[in-house]
């Protein structure tokens, strides 16, 4: 998640096709990058893990319709139909992983 978040700043135009036209692309791209970085840092720190994995779960569910739409586009935003097909089940794995870590985490702990 941390690397994915930084990629929003390193190669911002790579995400343009993922963001619906009715949304401000630059703002959505950078906000999403910040959120992904924060979630990534949170998942590796015990004190924030429960909240971060819940945020990851919500984020993956929010992205699911966008990735579903992308799966059926003539030219998927991810680049190819093969990549879109590969990404689709990975989305469910990430959702399940986030849920598993979330329910098995405690809010207490140290870094």
mmCIF file with all atom_site columns, N, CA, C and O in Angstrom, residues 39-79:
data_model
loop_
_atom_site.group_PDB
_atom_site.id
_atom_site.type_symbol
_atom_site.label_atom_id
_atom_site.label_alt_id
_atom_site.label_comp_id
_atom_site.label_asym_id
_atom_site.label_entity_id
_atom_site.label_seq_id
_atom_site.pdbx_PDB_ins_code
_atom_site.Cartn_x
_atom_site.Cartn_y
_atom_site.Cartn_z
_atom_site.occupancy
_atom_site.B_iso_or_equiv
_atom_site.pdbx_formal_charge
_atom_site.auth_seq_id
_atom_site.auth_comp_id
_atom_site.auth_asym_id
_atom_site.auth_atom_id
_atom_site.pdbx_PDB_model_num
ATOM 1   N N  . UNK A 1 39 ? -2.678  4.210  5.174   1.00 0.00 ? 39 UNK A N  1
ATOM 2   C CA . UNK A 1 39 ? -3.175  2.859  5.446   1.00 0.00 ? 39 UNK A CA 1
ATOM 3   C C  . UNK A 1 39 ? -1.998  1.877  5.508   1.00 0.00 ? 39 UNK A C  1
ATOM 4   O O  . UNK A 1 39 ? -1.944  1.025  6.394   1.00 0.00 ? 39 UNK A O  1
ATOM 5   N N  . UNK A 1 40 ? -1.076  1.988  4.579   1.00 0.00 ? 40 UNK A N  1
ATOM 6   C CA . UNK A 1 40 ? 0.083   1.097  4.570   1.00 0.00 ? 40 UNK A CA 1
ATOM 7   C C  . UNK A 1 40 ? 0.909   1.216  5.834   1.00 0.00 ? 40 UNK A C  1
ATOM 8   O O  . UNK A 1 40 ? 1.299   0.211  6.440   1.00 0.00 ? 40 UNK A O  1
ATOM 9   N N  . UNK A 1 41 ? 1.180   2.444  6.249   1.00 0.00 ? 41 UNK A N  1
ATOM 10  C CA . UNK A 1 41 ? 1.935   2.659  7.495   1.00 0.00 ? 41 UNK A CA 1
ATOM 11  C C  . UNK A 1 41 ? 1.136   2.120  8.680   1.00 0.00 ? 41 UNK A C  1
ATOM 12  O O  . UNK A 1 41 ? 1.687   1.463  9.567   1.00 0.00 ? 41 UNK A O  1
ATOM 13  N N  . UNK A 1 42 ? -0.156  2.351  8.666   1.00 0.00 ? 42 UNK A N  1
ATOM 14  C CA . UNK A 1 42 ? -1.000  1.868  9.764   1.00 0.00 ? 42 UNK A CA 1
ATOM 15  C C  . UNK A 1 42 ? -1.031  0.358  9.885   1.00 0.00 ? 42 UNK A C  1
ATOM 16  O O  . UNK A 1 42 ? -1.074  -0.177 10.992  1.00 0.00 ? 42 UNK A O  1
ATOM 17  N N  . UNK A 1 43 ? -0.993  -0.339 8.760   1.00 0.00 ? 43 UNK A N  1
ATOM 18  C CA . UNK A 1 43 ? -1.053  -1.809 8.822   1.00 0.00 ? 43 UNK A CA 1
ATOM 19  C C  . UNK A 1 43 ? 0.214   -2.431 9.398   1.00 0.00 ? 43 UNK A C  1
ATOM 20  O O  . UNK A 1 43 ? 0.170   -3.552 9.895   1.00 0.00 ? 43 UNK A O  1
ATOM 21  N N  . UNK A 1 44 ? 1.320   -1.705 9.330   1.00 0.00 ? 44 UNK A N  1
ATOM 22  C CA . UNK A 1 44 ? 2.564   -2.273 9.866   1.00 0.00 ? 44 UNK A CA 1
ATOM 23  C C  . UNK A 1 44 ? 2.878   -1.784 11.278  1.00 0.00 ? 44 UNK A C  1
ATOM 24  O O  . UNK A 1 44 ? 3.908   -2.154 11.836  1.00 0.00 ? 44 UNK A O  1
ATOM 25  N N  . UNK A 1 45 ? 2.013   -0.973 11.837  1.00 0.00 ? 45 UNK A N  1
ATOM 26  C CA . UNK A 1 45 ? 2.197   -0.525 13.218  1.00 0.00 ? 45 UNK A CA 1
ATOM 27  C C  . UNK A 1 45 ? 1.071   -1.101 14.069  1.00 0.00 ? 45 UNK A C  1
ATOM 28  O O  . UNK A 1 45 ? -0.106  -0.935 13.750  1.00 0.00 ? 45 UNK A O  1
ATOM 29  N N  . UNK A 1 46 ? 1.432   -1.797 15.128  1.00 0.00 ? 46 UNK A N  1
ATOM 30  C CA . UNK A 1 46 ? 0.442   -2.479 15.962  1.00 0.00 ? 46 UNK A CA 1
ATOM 31  C C  . UNK A 1 46 ? -0.622  -1.528 16.497  1.00 0.00 ? 46 UNK A C  1
ATOM 32  O O  . UNK A 1 46 ? -1.791  -1.883 16.555  1.00 0.00 ? 46 UNK A O  1
ATOM 33  N N  . UNK A 1 47 ? -0.224  -0.344 16.880  1.00 0.00 ? 47 UNK A N  1
ATOM 34  C CA . UNK A 1 47 ? -1.160  0.576  17.520  1.00 0.00 ? 47 UNK A CA 1
ATOM 35  C C  . UNK A 1 47 ? -2.274  1.042  16.565  1.00 0.00 ? 47 UNK A C  1
ATOM 36  O O  . UNK A 1 47 ? -3.388  1.321  16.986  1.00 0.00 ? 47 UNK A O  1
ATOM 37  N N  . UNK A 1 48 ? -2.003  1.092  15.262  1.00 0.00 ? 48 UNK A N  1
ATOM 38  C CA . UNK A 1 48 ? -2.994  1.551  14.285  1.00 0.00 ? 48 UNK A CA 1
ATOM 39  C C  . UNK A 1 48 ? -3.512  0.437  13.378  1.00 0.00 ? 48 UNK A C  1
ATOM 40  O O  . UNK A 1 48 ? -4.328  0.684  12.499  1.00 0.00 ? 48 UNK A O  1
ATOM 41  N N  . UNK A 1 49 ? -3.047  -0.784 13.576  1.00 0.00 ? 49 UNK A N  1
ATOM 42  C CA . UNK A 1 49 ? -3.368  -1.875 12.654  1.00 0.00 ? 49 UNK A CA 1
ATOM 43  C C  . UNK A 1 49 ? -4.871  -2.120 12.517  1.00 0.00 ? 49 UNK A C  1
ATOM 44  O O  . UNK A 1 49 ? -5.377  -2.296 11.417  1.00 0.00 ? 49 UNK A O  1
ATOM 45  N N  . UNK A 1 50 ? -5.603  -2.136 13.608  1.00 0.00 ? 50 UNK A N  1
ATOM 46  C CA . UNK A 1 50 ? -7.038  -2.425 13.547  1.00 0.00 ? 50 UNK A CA 1
ATOM 47  C C  . UNK A 1 50 ? -7.767  -1.363 12.719  1.00 0.00 ? 50 UNK A C  1
ATOM 48  O O  . UNK A 1 50 ? -8.576  -1.691 11.856  1.00 0.00 ? 50 UNK A O  1
ATOM 49  N N  . UNK A 1 51 ? -7.462  -0.102 12.939  1.00 0.00 ? 51 UNK A N  1
ATOM 50  C CA . UNK A 1 51 ? -8.101  0.980  12.192  1.00 0.00 ? 51 UNK A CA 1
ATOM 51  C C  . UNK A 1 51 ? -7.647  0.977  10.731  1.00 0.00 ? 51 UNK A C  1
ATOM 52  O O  . UNK A 1 51 ? -8.446  1.196  9.820   1.00 0.00 ? 51 UNK A O  1
ATOM 53  N N  . UNK A 1 52 ? -6.365  0.736  10.510  1.00 0.00 ? 52 UNK A N  1
ATOM 54  C CA . UNK A 1 52 ? -5.824  0.767  9.148   1.00 0.00 ? 52 UNK A CA 1
ATOM 55  C C  . UNK A 1 52 ? -6.383  -0.367 8.298   1.00 0.00 ? 52 UNK A C  1
ATOM 56  O O  . UNK A 1 52 ? -6.682  -0.173 7.120   1.00 0.00 ? 52 UNK A O  1
ATOM 57  N N  . UNK A 1 53 ? -6.509  -1.557 8.885   1.00 0.00 ? 53 UNK A N  1
ATOM 58  C CA . UNK A 1 53 ? -7.043  -2.667 8.096   1.00 0.00 ? 53 UNK A CA 1
ATOM 59  C C  . UNK A 1 53 ? -8.527  -2.479 7.821   1.00 0.00 ? 53 UNK A C  1
ATOM 60  O O  . UNK A 1 53 ? -9.014  -2.893 6.774   1.00 0.00 ? 53 UNK A O  1
ATOM 61  N N  . UNK A 1 54 ? -9.241  -1.815 8.730   1.00 0.00 ? 54 UNK A N  1
ATOM 62  C CA . UNK A 1 54 ? -10.643 -1.470 8.447   1.00 0.00 ? 54 UNK A CA 1
ATOM 63  C C  . UNK A 1 54 ? -10.697 -0.454 7.304   1.00 0.00 ? 54 UNK A C  1
ATOM 64  O O  . UNK A 1 54 ? -11.515 -0.569 6.388   1.00 0.00 ? 54 UNK A O  1
ATOM 65  N N  . UNK A 1 55 ? -9.811  0.527  7.331   1.00 0.00 ? 55 UNK A N  1
ATOM 66  C CA . UNK A 1 55 ? -9.744  1.510  6.247   1.00 0.00 ? 55 UNK A CA 1
ATOM 67  C C  . UNK A 1 55 ? -9.378  0.835  4.927   1.00 0.00 ? 55 UNK A C  1
ATOM 68  O O  . UNK A 1 55 ? -9.944  1.170  3.873   1.00 0.00 ? 55 UNK A O  1
ATOM 69  N N  . UNK A 1 56 ? -8.454  -0.117 4.969   1.00 0.00 ? 56 UNK A N  1
ATOM 70  C CA . UNK A 1 56 ? -8.076  -0.863 3.763   1.00 0.00 ? 56 UNK A CA 1
ATOM 71  C C  . UNK A 1 56 ? -9.275  -1.643 3.228   1.00 0.00 ? 56 UNK A C  1
ATOM 72  O O  . UNK A 1 56 ? -9.527  -1.647 2.024   1.00 0.00 ? 56 UNK A O  1
ATOM 73  N N  . UNK A 1 57 ? -10.000 -2.275 4.112   1.00 0.00 ? 57 UNK A N  1
ATOM 74  C CA . UNK A 1 57 ? -11.194 -3.020 3.723   1.00 0.00 ? 57 UNK A CA 1
ATOM 75  C C  . UNK A 1 57 ? -12.197 -2.103 3.018   1.00 0.00 ? 57 UNK A C  1
ATOM 76  O O  . UNK A 1 57 ? -12.690 -2.424 1.933   1.00 0.00 ? 57 UNK A O  1
ATOM 77  N N  . UNK A 1 58 ? -12.458 -0.947 3.600   1.00 0.00 ? 58 UNK A N  1
ATOM 78  C CA . UNK A 1 58 ? -13.391 0.013  2.998   1.00 0.00 ? 58 UNK A CA 1
ATOM 79  C C  . UNK A 1 58 ? -12.856 0.502  1.653   1.00 0.00 ? 58 UNK A C  1
ATOM 80  O O  . UNK A 1 58 ? -13.600 0.569  0.667   1.00 0.00 ? 58 UNK A O  1
ATOM 81  N N  . UNK A 1 59 ? -11.570 0.817  1.586   1.00 0.00 ? 59 UNK A N  1
ATOM 82  C CA . UNK A 1 59 ? -10.972 1.301  0.345   1.00 0.00 ? 59 UNK A CA 1
ATOM 83  C C  . UNK A 1 59 ? -11.081 0.261  -0.765  1.00 0.00 ? 59 UNK A C  1
ATOM 84  O O  . UNK A 1 59 ? -11.443 0.587  -1.898  1.00 0.00 ? 59 UNK A O  1
ATOM 85  N N  . UNK A 1 60 ? -10.800 -0.990 -0.452  1.00 0.00 ? 60 UNK A N  1
ATOM 86  C CA . UNK A 1 60 ? -10.900 -2.050 -1.461  1.00 0.00 ? 60 UNK A CA 1
ATOM 87  C C  . UNK A 1 60 ? -12.347 -2.256 -1.926  1.00 0.00 ? 60 UNK A C  1
ATOM 88  O O  . UNK A 1 60 ? -12.589 -2.525 -3.101  1.00 0.00 ? 60 UNK A O  1
ATOM 89  N N  . UNK A 1 61 ? -13.291 -2.092 -1.025  1.00 0.00 ? 61 UNK A N  1
ATOM 90  C CA . UNK A 1 61 ? -14.707 -2.197 -1.406  1.00 0.00 ? 61 UNK A CA 1
ATOM 91  C C  . UNK A 1 61 ? -15.117 -1.013 -2.271  1.00 0.00 ? 61 UNK A C  1
ATOM 92  O O  . UNK A 1 61 ? -15.850 -1.171 -3.244  1.00 0.00 ? 61 UNK A O  1
ATOM 93  N N  . UNK A 1 62 ? -14.609 0.178  -1.956  1.00 0.00 ? 62 UNK A N  1
ATOM 94  C CA . UNK A 1 62 ? -14.891 1.362  -2.771  1.00 0.00 ? 62 UNK A CA 1
ATOM 95  C C  . UNK A 1 62 ? -14.293 1.209  -4.167  1.00 0.00 ? 62 UNK A C  1
ATOM 96  O O  . UNK A 1 62 ? -14.912 1.579  -5.167  1.00 0.00 ? 62 UNK A O  1
ATOM 97  N N  . UNK A 1 63 ? -13.088 0.640  -4.262  1.00 0.00 ? 63 UNK A N  1
ATOM 98  C CA . UNK A 1 63 ? -12.435 0.450  -5.562  1.00 0.00 ? 63 UNK A CA 1
ATOM 99  C C  . UNK A 1 63 ? -13.064 -0.668 -6.381  1.00 0.00 ? 63 UNK A C  1
ATOM 100 O O  . UNK A 1 63 ? -12.910 -0.709 -7.605  1.00 0.00 ? 63 UNK A O  1
ATOM 101 N N  . UNK A 1 64 ? -13.760 -1.596 -5.737  1.00 0.00 ? 64 UNK A N  1
ATOM 102 C CA . UNK A 1 64 ? -14.302 -2.767 -6.425  1.00 0.00 ? 64 UNK A CA 1
ATOM 103 C C  . UNK A 1 64 ? -15.208 -2.410 -7.610  1.00 0.00 ? 64 UNK A C  1
ATOM 104 O O  . UNK A 1 64 ? -15.027 -2.968 -8.695  1.00 0.00 ? 64 UNK A O  1
ATOM 105 N N  . UNK A 1 65 ? -16.156 -1.473 -7.476  1.00 0.00 ? 65 UNK A N  1
ATOM 106 C CA . UNK A 1 65 ? -16.969 -1.124 -8.653  1.00 0.00 ? 65 UNK A CA 1
ATOM 107 C C  . UNK A 1 65 ? -16.138 -0.537 -9.797  1.00 0.00 ? 65 UNK A C  1
ATOM 108 O O  . UNK A 1 65 ? -16.394 -0.838 -10.966 1.00 0.00 ? 65 UNK A O  1
ATOM 109 N N  . UNK A 1 66 ? -15.136 0.262  -9.468  1.00 0.00 ? 66 UNK A N  1
ATOM 110 C CA . UNK A 1 66 ? -14.280 0.841  -10.507 1.00 0.00 ? 66 UNK A CA 1
ATOM 111 C C  . UNK A 1 66 ? -13.504 -0.248 -11.238 1.00 0.00 ? 66 UNK A C  1
ATOM 112 O O  . UNK A 1 66 ? -13.362 -0.218 -12.458 1.00 0.00 ? 66 UNK A O  1
ATOM 113 N N  . UNK A 1 67 ? -13.019 -1.228 -10.494 1.00 0.00 ? 67 UNK A N  1
ATOM 114 C CA . UNK A 1 67 ? -12.274 -2.322 -11.113 1.00 0.00 ? 67 UNK A CA 1
ATOM 115 C C  . UNK A 1 67 ? -13.194 -3.258 -11.885 1.00 0.00 ? 67 UNK A C  1
ATOM 116 O O  . UNK A 1 67 ? -12.779 -3.834 -12.896 1.00 0.00 ? 67 UNK A O  1
ATOM 117 N N  . UNK A 1 68 ? -14.427 -3.384 -11.422 1.00 0.00 ? 68 UNK A N  1
ATOM 118 C CA . UNK A 1 68 ? -15.413 -4.190 -12.153 1.00 0.00 ? 68 UNK A CA 1
ATOM 119 C C  . UNK A 1 68 ? -15.743 -3.541 -13.486 1.00 0.00 ? 68 UNK A C  1
ATOM 120 O O  . UNK A 1 68 ? -15.768 -4.209 -14.528 1.00 0.00 ? 68 UNK A O  1
ATOM 121 N N  . UNK A 1 69 ? -15.974 -2.245 -13.479 1.00 0.00 ? 69 UNK A N  1
ATOM 122 C CA . UNK A 1 69 ? -16.248 -1.502 -14.720 1.00 0.00 ? 69 UNK A CA 1
ATOM 123 C C  . UNK A 1 69 ? -15.047 -1.625 -15.662 1.00 0.00 ? 69 UNK A C  1
ATOM 124 O O  . UNK A 1 69 ? -15.207 -1.862 -16.859 1.00 0.00 ? 69 UNK A O  1
ATOM 125 N N  . UNK A 1 70 ? -13.847 -1.493 -15.099 1.00 0.00 ? 70 UNK A N  1
ATOM 126 C CA . UNK A 1 70 ? -12.625 -1.579 -15.902 1.00 0.00 ? 70 UNK A CA 1
ATOM 127 C C  . UNK A 1 70 ? -12.491 -2.941 -16.569 1.00 0.00 ? 70 UNK A C  1
ATOM 128 O O  . UNK A 1 70 ? -11.997 -3.044 -17.694 1.00 0.00 ? 70 UNK A O  1
ATOM 129 N N  . UNK A 1 71 ? -12.943 -3.970 -15.897 1.00 0.00 ? 71 UNK A N  1
ATOM 130 C CA . UNK A 1 71 ? -12.875 -5.334 -16.416 1.00 0.00 ? 71 UNK A CA 1
ATOM 131 C C  . UNK A 1 71 ? -13.626 -5.479 -17.743 1.00 0.00 ? 71 UNK A C  1
ATOM 132 O O  . UNK A 1 71 ? -13.222 -6.237 -18.612 1.00 0.00 ? 71 UNK A O  1
ATOM 133 N N  . UNK A 1 72 ? -14.687 -4.703 -17.912 1.00 0.00 ? 72 UNK A N  1
ATOM 134 C CA . UNK A 1 72 ? -15.532 -4.827 -19.103 1.00 0.00 ? 72 UNK A CA 1
ATOM 135 C C  . UNK A 1 72 ? -15.311 -3.734 -20.144 1.00 0.00 ? 72 UNK A C  1
ATOM 136 O O  . UNK A 1 72 ? -16.009 -3.695 -21.152 1.00 0.00 ? 72 UNK A O  1
ATOM 137 N N  . UNK A 1 73 ? -14.342 -2.858 -19.927 1.00 0.00 ? 73 UNK A N  1
ATOM 138 C CA . UNK A 1 73 ? -14.036 -1.815 -20.905 1.00 0.00 ? 73 UNK A CA 1
ATOM 139 C C  . UNK A 1 73 ? -13.305 -2.417 -22.106 1.00 0.00 ? 73 UNK A C  1
ATOM 140 O O  . UNK A 1 73 ? -12.583 -3.409 -21.978 1.00 0.00 ? 73 UNK A O  1
ATOM 141 N N  . UNK A 1 74 ? -13.466 -1.774 -23.256 1.00 0.00 ? 74 UNK A N  1
ATOM 142 C CA . UNK A 1 74 ? -12.736 -2.188 -24.453 1.00 0.00 ? 74 UNK A CA 1
ATOM 143 C C  . UNK A 1 74 ? -11.236 -2.063 -24.198 1.00 0.00 ? 74 UNK A C  1
ATOM 144 O O  . UNK A 1 74 ? -10.459 -2.952 -24.525 1.00 0.00 ? 74 UNK A O  1
ATOM 145 N N  . UNK A 1 75 ? -10.820 -0.952 -23.610 1.00 0.00 ? 75 UNK A N  1
ATOM 146 C CA . UNK A 1 75 ? -9.421  -0.737 -23.238 1.00 0.00 ? 75 UNK A CA 1
ATOM 147 C C  . UNK A 1 75 ? -9.370  -0.460 -21.736 1.00 0.00 ? 75 UNK A C  1
ATOM 148 O O  . UNK A 1 75 ? -9.569  0.669  -21.304 1.00 0.00 ? 75 UNK A O  1
ATOM 149 N N  . UNK A 1 76 ? -9.115  -1.482 -20.915 1.00 0.00 ? 76 UNK A N  1
ATOM 150 C CA . UNK A 1 76 ? -9.072  -1.279 -19.464 1.00 0.00 ? 76 UNK A CA 1
ATOM 151 C C  . UNK A 1 76 ? -8.019  -0.258 -19.049 1.00 0.00 ? 76 UNK A C  1
ATOM 152 O O  . UNK A 1 76 ? -6.955  -0.167 -19.673 1.00 0.00 ? 76 UNK A O  1
ATOM 153 N N  . UNK A 1 77 ? -8.328  0.487  -18.009 1.00 0.00 ? 77 UNK A N  1
ATOM 154 C CA . UNK A 1 77 ? -7.397  1.503  -17.514 1.00 0.00 ? 77 UNK A CA 1
ATOM 155 C C  . UNK A 1 77 ? -6.096  0.879  -17.028 1.00 0.00 ? 77 UNK A C  1
ATOM 156 O O  . UNK A 1 77 ? -5.041  1.504  -17.109 1.00 0.00 ? 77 UNK A O  1
ATOM 157 N N  . UNK A 1 78 ? -6.155  -0.343 -16.564 1.00 0.00 ? 78 UNK A N  1
ATOM 158 C CA . UNK A 1 78 ? -4.953  -1.009 -16.061 1.00 0.00 ? 78 UNK A CA 1
ATOM 159 C C  . UNK A 1 78 ? -3.995  -1.380 -17.198 1.00 0.00 ? 78 UNK A C  1
ATOM 160 O O  . UNK A 1 78 ? -2.844  -1.675 -16.973 1.00 0.00 ? 78 UNK A O  1
ATOM 161 N N  . UNK A 1 79 ? -4.481  -1.358 -18.437 1.00 0.00 ? 79 UNK A N  1
ATOM 162 C CA . UNK A 1 79 ? -3.596  -1.589 -19.576 1.00 0.00 ? 79 UNK A CA 1
ATOM 163 C C  . UNK A 1 79 ? -4.022  -2.713 -20.494 1.00 0.00 ? 79 UNK A C  1
ATOM 164 O O  . UNK A 1 79 ? -3.936  -2.589 -21.700 1.00 0.00 ? 79 UNK A O  1
#
